[in-house]
mmCIF file of C-alpha atoms and ligand atoms in Angstrom:
data_model
loop_
_atom_site.group_PDB
_atom_site.id
_atom_site.type_symbol
_atom_site.label_atom_id
_atom_site.label_comp_id
_atom_site.label_asym_id
_atom_site.label_seq_id
_atom_site.Cartn_x
_atom_site.Cartn_y
_atom_site.Cartn_z
ATOM 1 C CA MET Q 1 119.899 80.730 20.396
ATOM 2 C CA ASP Q 2 121.805 79.773 17.205
ATOM 3 C CA PHE Q 3 123.039 81.348 13.892
ATOM 4 C CA SER Q 4 122.250 80.260 10.236
ATOM 5 C CA VAL Q 5 123.761 81.186 6.905
ATOM 6 C CA GLY Q 6 121.719 83.951 5.565
ATOM 7 C CA ASP Q 7 120.817 85.636 8.830
ATOM 8 C CA THR Q 8 121.227 89.375 8.580
ATOM 9 C CA PHE Q 9 121.973 92.167 10.956
ATOM 10 C CA SER Q 10 121.147 95.805 10.490
ATOM 11 C CA SER Q 11 123.963 97.194 12.456
ATOM 12 C CA TYR Q 12 127.146 95.962 14.096
ATOM 13 C CA THR Q 13 125.580 96.759 17.446
ATOM 14 C CA GLU Q 14 122.940 94.359 16.740
ATOM 15 C CA LEU Q 15 125.463 91.531 15.708
ATOM 16 C CA GLU Q 16 127.376 92.305 18.982
ATOM 17 C CA GLU Q 17 124.300 91.893 21.181
ATOM 18 C CA LYS Q 18 123.361 88.627 19.479
ATOM 19 C CA LEU Q 19 126.830 87.430 19.871
ATOM 20 C CA LYS Q 20 126.876 88.213 23.541
ATOM 21 C CA SER Q 21 123.793 86.128 24.089
ATOM 22 C CA PHE Q 22 125.024 83.406 21.880
ATOM 23 C CA GLN Q 23 128.252 83.186 23.896
ATOM 24 C CA SER Q 24 126.694 83.003 27.236
ATOM 25 C CA THR Q 25 123.895 80.518 26.427
ATOM 26 C CA ASN Q 26 126.133 78.239 24.462
ATOM 27 C CA TYR Q 27 129.155 78.642 26.902
ATOM 28 C CA THR Q 28 131.373 79.375 23.760
ATOM 29 C CA GLN Q 29 133.899 82.162 24.035
ATOM 30 C CA LEU Q 30 134.503 83.884 20.519
ATOM 31 C CA TRP Q 31 137.274 86.043 19.313
ATOM 32 C CA LYS Q 32 137.320 88.337 16.226
ATOM 33 C CA ARG Q 33 140.006 86.783 14.101
ATOM 34 C CA ASP Q 34 139.671 88.920 11.051
ATOM 35 C CA SER Q 35 137.818 92.156 10.063
ATOM 36 C CA ARG Q 36 137.786 94.752 7.329
ATOM 37 C CA THR Q 37 136.068 98.149 8.168
ATOM 38 C CA ILE Q 38 133.883 99.986 5.732
ATOM 39 C CA ALA Q 39 136.206 102.856 5.885
ATOM 40 C CA THR Q 40 138.748 100.850 4.016
ATOM 41 C CA ALA Q 41 136.100 99.502 1.573
ATOM 42 C CA CYS Q 42 134.938 103.144 0.833
ATOM 43 C CA LYS Q 43 138.488 104.032 -0.015
ATOM 44 C CA ARG Q 44 138.597 101.155 -2.488
ATOM 45 C CA LYS Q 45 135.171 101.538 -3.906
ATOM 46 C CA PRO Q 46 134.441 105.268 -3.598
ATOM 47 C CA ASN Q 47 131.153 104.859 -5.610
ATOM 48 C CA ARG Q 48 129.696 102.297 -3.325
ATOM 49 C CA HIS Q 49 127.289 103.325 -0.418
ATOM 50 C CA PHE Q 50 127.396 101.411 2.805
ATOM 51 C CA ASN Q 51 125.243 101.785 5.942
ATOM 52 C CA THR Q 52 127.779 103.192 8.291
ATOM 53 C CA ASP Q 53 126.145 101.299 11.252
ATOM 54 C CA ILE Q 54 127.340 98.119 10.022
ATOM 55 C CA LYS Q 55 131.061 99.317 10.477
ATOM 56 C CA PHE Q 56 132.581 96.288 8.894
ATOM 57 C CA TYR Q 57 132.240 94.755 5.496
ATOM 58 C CA GLU Q 58 133.731 91.469 6.381
ATOM 59 C CA LEU Q 59 134.075 89.769 9.719
ATOM 60 C CA ARG Q 60 135.348 86.396 10.978
ATOM 61 C CA TYR Q 61 134.954 84.881 14.434
ATOM 62 C CA SER Q 62 136.481 81.725 15.819
ATOM 63 C CA CYS Q 63 136.114 79.886 18.960
ATOM 64 C CA VAL Q 64 138.683 80.798 21.611
ATOM 65 C CA HIS Q 65 139.979 77.219 21.272
ATOM 66 C CA GLY Q 66 140.358 77.493 17.528
ATOM 67 C CA GLY Q 67 141.565 79.611 14.543
ATOM 68 C CA ARG Q 68 144.769 79.837 12.846
ATOM 69 C CA LYS Q 69 147.540 81.379 14.701
ATOM 70 C CA HIS Q 70 146.794 85.257 14.956
ATOM 71 C CA THR Q 71 149.814 87.404 14.316
ATOM 72 C CA SER Q 72 149.296 91.017 15.497
ATOM 73 C CA LYS Q 73 150.275 93.570 12.945
ATOM 74 C CA SER Q 74 150.507 96.516 15.387
ATOM 75 C CA GLU Q 75 153.871 97.167 16.975
ATOM 76 C CA GLY Q 76 154.575 97.017 20.680
ATOM 77 C CA GLN Q 77 152.172 94.349 21.493
ATOM 78 C CA ARG Q 78 152.991 91.344 23.530
ATOM 79 C CA PRO Q 79 153.588 88.164 21.537
ATOM 80 C CA HIS Q 80 150.435 86.120 21.255
ATOM 81 C CA GLN Q 81 150.198 84.440 24.605
ATOM 82 C CA SER Q 82 146.865 82.572 24.414
ATOM 83 C CA THR Q 83 147.026 79.060 25.762
ATOM 84 C CA PHE Q 84 143.537 78.083 24.579
ATOM 85 C CA ARG Q 85 144.234 77.197 20.919
ATOM 86 C CA ALA Q 86 143.278 73.779 20.107
ATOM 87 C CA ASP Q 87 142.301 74.056 16.436
ATOM 88 C CA CYS Q 88 138.470 74.033 17.080
ATOM 89 C CA PRO Q 89 136.702 74.111 13.833
ATOM 90 C CA PHE Q 90 133.886 76.573 14.976
ATOM 91 C CA GLN Q 91 133.593 79.524 12.365
ATOM 92 C CA LEU Q 92 131.183 82.474 11.878
ATOM 93 C CA LYS Q 93 131.756 84.596 8.720
ATOM 94 C CA LEU Q 94 129.764 87.573 7.839
ATOM 95 C CA ARG Q 95 129.848 90.151 4.758
ATOM 96 C CA TYR Q 96 127.993 93.150 3.797
ATOM 97 C CA SER Q 97 124.747 92.364 1.877
ATOM 98 C CA ASP Q 98 124.538 93.362 -1.776
ATOM 99 C CA ASP Q 99 122.738 96.641 -1.084
ATOM 100 C CA GLY Q 100 125.436 97.436 1.476
ATOM 101 C CA ARG Q 101 122.888 98.081 4.219
ATOM 102 C CA ARG Q 102 123.221 94.985 6.196
ATOM 103 C CA LEU Q 103 125.787 92.202 7.461
ATOM 104 C CA VAL Q 104 124.919 88.578 6.253
ATOM 105 C CA ILE Q 105 126.207 85.349 7.711
ATOM 106 C CA THR Q 106 128.050 83.616 4.885
ATOM 107 C CA LYS Q 107 129.436 80.644 6.492
ATOM 108 C CA TYR Q 108 128.768 79.011 9.814
ATOM 109 C CA VAL Q 109 130.526 75.961 11.367
ATOM 110 C CA SER Q 110 128.805 75.229 14.611
ATOM 111 C CA GLU Q 111 130.985 72.144 15.782
ATOM 112 C CA HIS Q 112 133.620 72.158 18.413
ATOM 113 C CA ASN Q 113 136.474 69.728 18.907
ATOM 114 C CA HIS Q 114 136.406 69.964 22.722
ATOM 115 C CA GLU Q 115 134.068 69.772 25.614
ATOM 116 C CA ILE Q 116 131.671 72.658 26.131
ATOM 117 C CA SER Q 117 130.328 73.345 29.682
ATOM 118 C CA LYS Q 118 129.220 76.262 31.834
ATOM 119 C CA GLN Q 119 132.075 75.466 34.378
ATOM 120 C CA LEU Q 120 134.875 75.586 31.714
ATOM 121 C CA TYR Q 121 133.385 78.793 30.182
ATOM 122 C CA ASN Q 122 133.369 80.500 33.497
ATOM 123 C CA LEU Q 123 136.878 79.884 34.027
ATOM 124 C CA LEU Q 124 138.016 81.721 30.891
ATOM 125 C CA PRO Q 125 139.423 85.122 31.629
ATOM 126 C CA ALA Q 126 136.767 86.995 29.778
ATOM 127 C CA GLN Q 127 134.172 85.610 32.228
ATOM 128 C CA ARG Q 128 136.356 86.288 35.235
ATOM 129 C CA ARG Q 129 136.881 89.825 34.400
ATOM 130 C CA LEU Q 130 135.183 92.395 36.573
ATOM 131 C CA ASP Q 131 133.389 95.383 35.372
ATOM 132 C CA HIS Q 132 134.812 98.784 35.906
ATOM 133 C CA SER Q 133 132.765 99.680 38.944
ATOM 134 C CA ASP Q 134 133.647 96.367 40.595
ATOM 135 C CA LYS Q 135 137.131 96.560 39.711
ATOM 136 C CA ASP Q 136 137.351 99.932 41.381
ATOM 137 C CA ARG Q 137 135.696 98.705 44.457
ATOM 138 C CA ALA Q 138 138.077 95.784 44.627
ATOM 139 C CA ALA Q 139 141.007 98.243 44.183
ATOM 140 C CA GLU Q 140 139.786 100.284 47.053
ATOM 141 C CA LYS Q 141 139.720 97.408 49.266
ATOM 142 C CA LEU Q 142 143.254 96.181 48.252
ATOM 143 C CA LYS Q 143 144.557 99.808 48.955
ATOM 144 C CA VAL Q 144 143.655 99.658 52.375
ATOM 145 C CA ARG Q 145 145.256 96.214 52.618
ATOM 146 C CA ALA Q 146 142.156 94.112 52.948
ATOM 147 C CA ASN Q 147 142.871 90.356 52.908
ATOM 148 C CA ARG Q 148 143.212 89.299 49.383
ATOM 149 C CA LYS Q 149 141.627 86.011 49.777
ATOM 150 C CA MET Q 150 138.572 87.604 51.214
ATOM 151 C CA VAL Q 151 138.383 90.136 48.479
ATOM 152 C CA CYS Q 152 138.464 87.205 46.104
ATOM 153 C CA GLN Q 153 135.611 85.379 47.912
ATOM 154 C CA GLN Q 154 133.525 88.335 48.325
ATOM 155 C CA PHE Q 155 133.693 89.442 44.773
ATOM 156 C CA SER Q 156 133.223 85.885 43.504
ATOM 157 C CA GLU Q 157 129.965 85.719 45.381
ATOM 158 C CA ALA Q 158 128.763 89.166 44.722
ATOM 159 C CA THR Q 159 129.257 88.913 40.797
ATOM 160 C CA GLY Q 160 128.828 85.121 40.345
ATOM 161 C CA LYS Q 161 132.020 85.077 38.572
ATOM 162 C CA THR Q 162 134.836 82.544 39.229
ATOM 163 C CA LEU Q 163 137.672 84.790 40.296
ATOM 164 C CA PHE Q 164 141.213 83.385 40.891
ATOM 165 C CA MET Q 165 143.663 84.797 43.276
ATOM 166 C CA LYS Q 166 145.689 86.025 40.500
ATOM 167 C CA ASP Q 167 142.776 88.173 39.110
ATOM 168 C CA ILE Q 168 142.763 89.952 42.492
ATOM 169 C CA HIS Q 169 146.528 90.077 42.475
ATOM 170 C CA ASN Q 170 146.337 91.818 39.003
ATOM 171 C CA ILE Q 171 143.831 94.496 40.098
ATOM 172 C CA GLY Q 172 146.063 95.220 43.145
ATOM 173 C CA THR Q 173 149.186 95.636 40.966
ATOM 174 C CA ALA Q 174 147.221 97.860 38.596
ATOM 175 C CA ALA Q 175 146.039 100.040 41.236
ATOM 176 C CA LYS Q 176 149.159 100.728 42.700
ATOM 177 C CA PRO Q 177 150.679 104.194 42.198
ATOM 178 C CA LYS Q 178 154.012 103.975 40.177
ATOM 179 C CA PRO Q 179 156.788 104.622 40.877
ATOM 180 C CA SER Q 180 156.594 104.080 44.483
ATOM 181 C CA THR Q 181 159.739 104.552 46.285
ATOM 182 C CA GLU Q 182 159.849 105.099 50.196
ATOM 183 C CA VAL Q 183 160.691 108.796 49.690
ATOM 184 C CA SER Q 184 158.081 109.371 47.085
ATOM 185 C CA GLU Q 185 155.462 107.759 49.301
ATOM 186 C CA LEU Q 186 156.680 110.106 52.103
ATOM 187 C CA GLN Q 187 156.490 112.914 49.731
ATOM 188 C CA GLN Q 188 152.762 112.193 48.969
ATOM 189 C CA ILE Q 189 151.976 112.109 52.645
ATOM 190 C CA ALA Q 190 153.710 115.599 52.922
ATOM 191 C CA ASP Q 191 151.693 116.997 50.178
ATOM 192 C CA TYR Q 192 148.463 115.675 51.689
ATOM 193 C CA LEU Q 193 149.252 117.132 55.068
ATOM 194 C CA LYS Q 194 150.235 120.352 53.629
ATOM 195 C CA SER Q 195 146.744 120.736 52.086
ATOM 196 C CA GLN Q 196 145.245 120.172 55.519
ATOM 197 C CA PRO Q 197 144.101 123.421 57.329
ATOM 198 C CA GLY Q 198 145.107 123.996 60.885
ATOM 199 C CA LEU Q 199 147.861 121.286 60.868
ATOM 200 C CA SER Q 200 151.325 122.383 61.753
ATOM 201 C CA THR Q 201 153.982 120.027 60.231
ATOM 202 C CA GLU Q 202 157.699 119.989 60.316
ATOM 203 C CA TYR Q 203 159.838 118.120 57.717
ATOM 204 C CA LEU Q 204 163.215 116.356 58.204
ATOM 205 C CA ILE Q 205 165.576 116.581 55.435
ATOM 206 C CA ASP Q 206 168.557 114.154 55.361
ATOM 207 C CA LYS Q 207 172.019 114.819 54.018
ATOM 208 C CA ASN Q 208 171.126 113.879 50.628
ATOM 209 C CA ASN Q 209 168.472 116.663 50.624
ATOM 210 C CA SER Q 210 165.529 114.378 50.461
ATOM 211 C CA LEU Q 211 162.627 114.101 52.825
ATOM 212 C CA ALA Q 212 163.333 111.756 55.812
ATOM 213 C CA GLY Q 213 160.583 112.315 58.169
ATOM 214 C CA ILE Q 214 157.418 114.454 59.044
ATOM 215 C CA PHE Q 215 156.511 115.620 62.406
ATOM 216 C CA ILE Q 216 152.661 116.411 62.961
ATOM 217 C CA LEU Q 217 150.708 118.313 65.371
ATOM 218 C CA ASP Q 218 147.921 121.001 65.829
ATOM 219 C CA ALA Q 219 147.009 123.724 68.196
ATOM 220 C CA SER Q 220 144.579 121.658 69.987
ATOM 221 C CA MET Q 221 147.317 118.903 70.495
ATOM 222 C CA GLN Q 222 149.528 121.473 71.854
ATOM 223 C CA HIS Q 223 146.769 122.908 74.188
ATOM 224 C CA THR Q 224 145.982 119.304 75.494
ATOM 225 C CA PHE Q 225 149.669 118.864 76.289
ATOM 226 C CA SER Q 226 149.912 122.142 78.256
ATOM 227 C CA GLN Q 227 147.135 121.069 80.318
ATOM 228 C CA PHE Q 228 148.180 117.556 81.063
ATOM 229 C CA PRO Q 229 152.033 117.348 80.667
ATOM 230 C CA GLU Q 230 152.891 115.181 83.613
ATOM 231 C CA LEU Q 231 152.388 111.947 81.881
ATOM 232 C CA ILE Q 232 153.095 111.010 78.281
ATOM 233 C CA LEU Q 233 152.827 107.621 76.400
ATOM 234 C CA ALA Q 234 154.713 106.892 73.242
ATOM 235 C CA ASP Q 235 154.698 103.980 70.759
ATOM 236 C CA ALA Q 236 155.720 103.119 67.329
ATOM 237 C CA THR Q 237 153.711 101.075 64.869
ATOM 238 C CA HIS Q 238 155.406 99.671 61.788
ATOM 239 C CA LYS Q 239 152.276 98.076 59.981
ATOM 240 C CA ILE Q 240 150.467 101.284 59.080
ATOM 241 C CA ASN Q 241 151.871 101.784 55.660
ATOM 242 C CA GLU Q 242 153.091 99.399 53.024
ATOM 243 C CA LEU Q 243 156.795 100.438 53.503
ATOM 244 C CA ARG Q 244 156.985 99.829 57.020
ATOM 245 C CA MET Q 245 158.032 103.352 57.840
ATOM 246 C CA PRO Q 246 157.543 103.666 61.636
ATOM 247 C CA PHE Q 247 154.814 105.844 62.696
ATOM 248 C CA TYR Q 248 155.109 107.289 66.270
ATOM 249 C CA LEU Q 249 152.235 108.429 68.248
ATOM 250 C CA MET Q 250 152.605 110.493 71.498
ATOM 251 C CA THR Q 251 149.654 110.774 73.806
ATOM 252 C CA THR Q 252 148.745 112.180 77.219
ATOM 253 C CA VAL Q 253 146.094 111.329 79.628
ATOM 254 C CA ASP Q 254 143.513 113.918 80.278
ATOM 255 C CA GLY Q 255 141.555 114.740 83.506
ATOM 256 C CA ILE Q 256 138.950 112.018 82.836
ATOM 257 C CA GLY Q 257 141.486 109.251 82.135
ATOM 258 C CA GLU Q 258 141.139 109.365 78.391
ATOM 259 C CA ALA Q 259 144.317 109.201 76.107
ATOM 260 C CA GLU Q 260 144.671 112.323 73.971
ATOM 261 C CA ILE Q 261 146.986 112.592 70.960
ATOM 262 C CA ILE Q 262 149.664 115.170 71.397
ATOM 263 C CA ALA Q 263 151.943 114.638 68.559
ATOM 264 C CA SER Q 264 152.835 112.125 65.881
ATOM 265 C CA PHE Q 265 155.595 111.579 63.379
ATOM 266 C CA ILE Q 266 156.630 109.289 60.695
ATOM 267 C CA VAL Q 267 160.265 108.539 59.671
ATOM 268 C CA ILE Q 268 161.961 106.571 56.974
ATOM 269 C CA SER Q 269 164.175 104.718 59.391
ATOM 270 C CA GLU Q 270 164.420 103.924 63.059
ATOM 271 C CA GLU Q 271 167.880 105.323 63.601
ATOM 272 C CA GLU Q 272 168.381 107.078 66.849
ATOM 273 C CA HIS Q 273 169.114 110.629 65.337
ATOM 274 C CA MET Q 274 165.840 110.660 63.516
ATOM 275 C CA ALA Q 275 164.063 110.057 66.866
ATOM 276 C CA HIS Q 276 166.173 112.706 68.381
ATOM 277 C CA GLN Q 277 165.275 115.283 65.990
ATOM 278 C CA MET Q 278 161.600 114.460 66.459
ATOM 279 C CA ILE Q 279 161.729 114.721 70.186
ATOM 280 C CA GLN Q 280 163.674 118.121 69.949
ATOM 281 C CA LEU Q 281 160.892 119.337 67.606
ATOM 282 C CA PHE Q 282 158.352 118.170 70.131
ATOM 283 C CA LYS Q 283 160.301 120.332 72.876
ATOM 284 C CA THR Q 284 160.262 123.386 70.708
ATOM 285 C CA LYS Q 285 156.625 123.289 70.032
ATOM 286 C CA ASN Q 286 155.815 122.380 73.644
ATOM 287 C CA PRO Q 287 157.804 124.609 76.362
ATOM 288 C CA LYS Q 288 155.906 122.663 79.053
ATOM 289 C CA TRP Q 289 157.849 119.634 78.277
ATOM 290 C CA ILE Q 290 159.948 120.363 81.394
ATOM 291 C CA ASP Q 291 156.923 119.257 83.388
ATOM 292 C CA ILE Q 292 156.873 115.799 82.146
ATOM 293 C CA ARG Q 293 157.279 113.615 85.118
ATOM 294 C CA VAL Q 294 156.718 110.001 83.714
ATOM 295 C CA ILE Q 295 157.152 108.616 80.174
ATOM 296 C CA LEU Q 296 155.593 105.232 79.455
ATOM 297 C CA THR Q 297 156.909 103.286 76.461
ATOM 298 C CA ASP Q 298 157.319 99.768 75.446
ATOM 299 C CA LYS Q 299 160.833 98.069 75.831
ATOM 300 C CA ASP Q 300 162.080 99.498 72.393
ATOM 301 C CA MET Q 301 165.569 100.476 73.211
ATOM 302 C CA VAL Q 302 165.900 103.292 70.765
ATOM 303 C CA GLU Q 303 162.998 105.126 72.030
ATOM 304 C CA ARG Q 304 164.091 104.642 75.599
ATOM 305 C CA THR Q 305 167.623 105.953 75.052
ATOM 306 C CA VAL Q 306 166.286 109.131 73.224
ATOM 307 C CA PHE Q 307 163.693 109.858 75.831
ATOM 308 C CA THR Q 308 166.199 109.476 78.605
ATOM 309 C CA GLU Q 309 168.693 111.791 77.013
ATOM 310 C CA GLU Q 310 165.975 114.366 75.724
ATOM 311 C CA ILE Q 311 163.872 114.496 78.838
ATOM 312 C CA PRO Q 312 166.298 113.623 81.527
ATOM 313 C CA ASN Q 313 164.051 114.877 84.407
ATOM 314 C CA ALA Q 314 161.215 112.335 83.600
ATOM 315 C CA ASN Q 315 160.965 108.852 85.066
ATOM 316 C CA LEU Q 316 160.873 106.324 82.229
ATOM 317 C CA GLN Q 317 158.539 103.326 82.665
ATOM 318 C CA ILE Q 318 157.555 100.182 80.720
ATOM 319 C CA CYS Q 319 153.916 99.868 80.438
ATOM 320 C CA LEU Q 320 152.363 97.173 82.482
ATOM 321 C CA TYR Q 321 150.690 95.422 79.425
ATOM 322 C CA HIS Q 322 154.119 94.971 77.907
ATOM 323 C CA VAL Q 323 155.718 93.832 81.220
ATOM 324 C CA LEU Q 324 153.137 91.284 81.946
ATOM 325 C CA ARG Q 325 153.096 89.983 78.513
ATOM 326 C CA THR Q 326 156.712 89.420 78.606
ATOM 327 C CA PHE Q 327 156.354 87.659 81.949
ATOM 328 C CA LYS Q 328 153.875 85.342 80.305
ATOM 329 C CA ARG Q 329 156.047 84.665 77.366
ATOM 330 C CA GLU Q 330 159.212 84.006 79.373
ATOM 331 C CA ILE Q 331 157.870 82.097 82.318
ATOM 332 C CA THR Q 332 157.070 78.812 80.860
ATOM 333 C CA THR Q 333 157.990 75.313 82.279
ATOM 334 C CA GLU Q 334 160.370 74.772 79.364
ATOM 335 C CA LYS Q 335 162.201 78.021 79.408
ATOM 336 C CA MET Q 336 162.522 78.147 83.217
ATOM 337 C CA GLY Q 337 162.772 74.484 84.020
ATOM 338 C CA ILE Q 338 159.846 74.706 86.529
ATOM 339 C CA THR Q 339 156.777 72.780 87.084
ATOM 340 C CA GLY Q 340 153.229 73.496 86.073
ATOM 341 C CA GLY Q 341 152.511 74.232 89.768
ATOM 342 C CA GLN Q 342 155.400 76.593 90.192
ATOM 343 C CA LYS Q 343 154.404 78.489 87.025
ATOM 344 C CA THR Q 344 150.837 79.096 88.395
ATOM 345 C CA THR Q 345 152.384 80.140 91.706
ATOM 346 C CA ILE Q 346 154.594 82.622 89.920
ATOM 347 C CA LEU Q 347 152.047 84.019 87.493
ATOM 348 C CA GLY Q 348 149.036 83.535 89.897
ATOM 349 C CA ASP Q 349 149.504 87.020 91.558
ATOM 350 C CA HIS Q 350 149.325 88.788 88.273
ATOM 351 C CA SER Q 351 146.376 86.909 86.993
ATOM 352 C CA GLU Q 352 144.340 88.794 89.618
ATOM 353 C CA VAL Q 353 144.913 91.898 87.582
ATOM 354 C CA GLY Q 354 143.216 90.122 84.667
ATOM 355 C CA ILE Q 355 145.824 90.985 82.360
ATOM 356 C CA PHE Q 356 146.970 87.380 81.621
ATOM 357 C CA LYS Q 357 143.581 86.719 80.135
ATOM 358 C CA ILE Q 358 144.651 88.678 76.985
HETATM 359 ZN ZN1 ZN G 1 135.517 75.510 20.104
#
């Protein structure tokens, strides 16, 4: 489709639709360079009657690669940042018709001074922009820390738009709650937990009177522990939240060999006194702690020290998986100065367990 001088439009909406299809079929991105609304015109010429559907009594469009430098009149806007200007002569001018009912094309320059292609057009930001629902869906994925490259690929394929990594990055930044400090993030978690029925939560407050940790358990966890208090497993994970606050999970093993959660806590730092306070909380909530016989942890020194001091009757063990993994990592021909055959002999016994296949 194309435009000609003298073409008329009965409403601004009609013009917008035509412009939309013109842009996508001609691979030309336009921008509204100048406009005057009929509201202003009515003030100046109170006796004239305009069709309000046309909205503007004068309009000027340029190609995104052309037009005089646009200076924003409104305050607080960023300085003009476009990098597309290249004095392209393309121009489309419209004005109200004499009867004030329509918009008429008064000037049309259809030439460009640059290459026009579908590929270049699709690379322009306006074409890369995702619509609201896609943007929300992408933001959701980024919130749960989905791989950005995959999100970029997935949405490029699904929408047919050429998305750049920076587009995905911008969506992620826009979706992030602000301001996001460690403490406020912890506060958000605390607020969420408070709204959950049946959960019993305890809060650690540091000397500056801000929230430093949350201890979480419920009645069924307490019950499970009271039934199976002999063996507990504890581990921390650091990758569960953006700020890497360690999240500790304590489990027991029930009568059918399944792990059952008995408590969890999150702290803003791994300092020893934090873990101490958490284990003390666990003890107050679970009088059967004196029945704990074995505690299984990884080789984390802080955890081990705290458990030894807080639950002195229990036997502290390192889990087999971590022990064997360390063996596998440390017993190499280079580190030990041994031959390949010797290495196989040393590790051979354990391979029967099948753990070295991990
Ligand atoms: Zn142009």
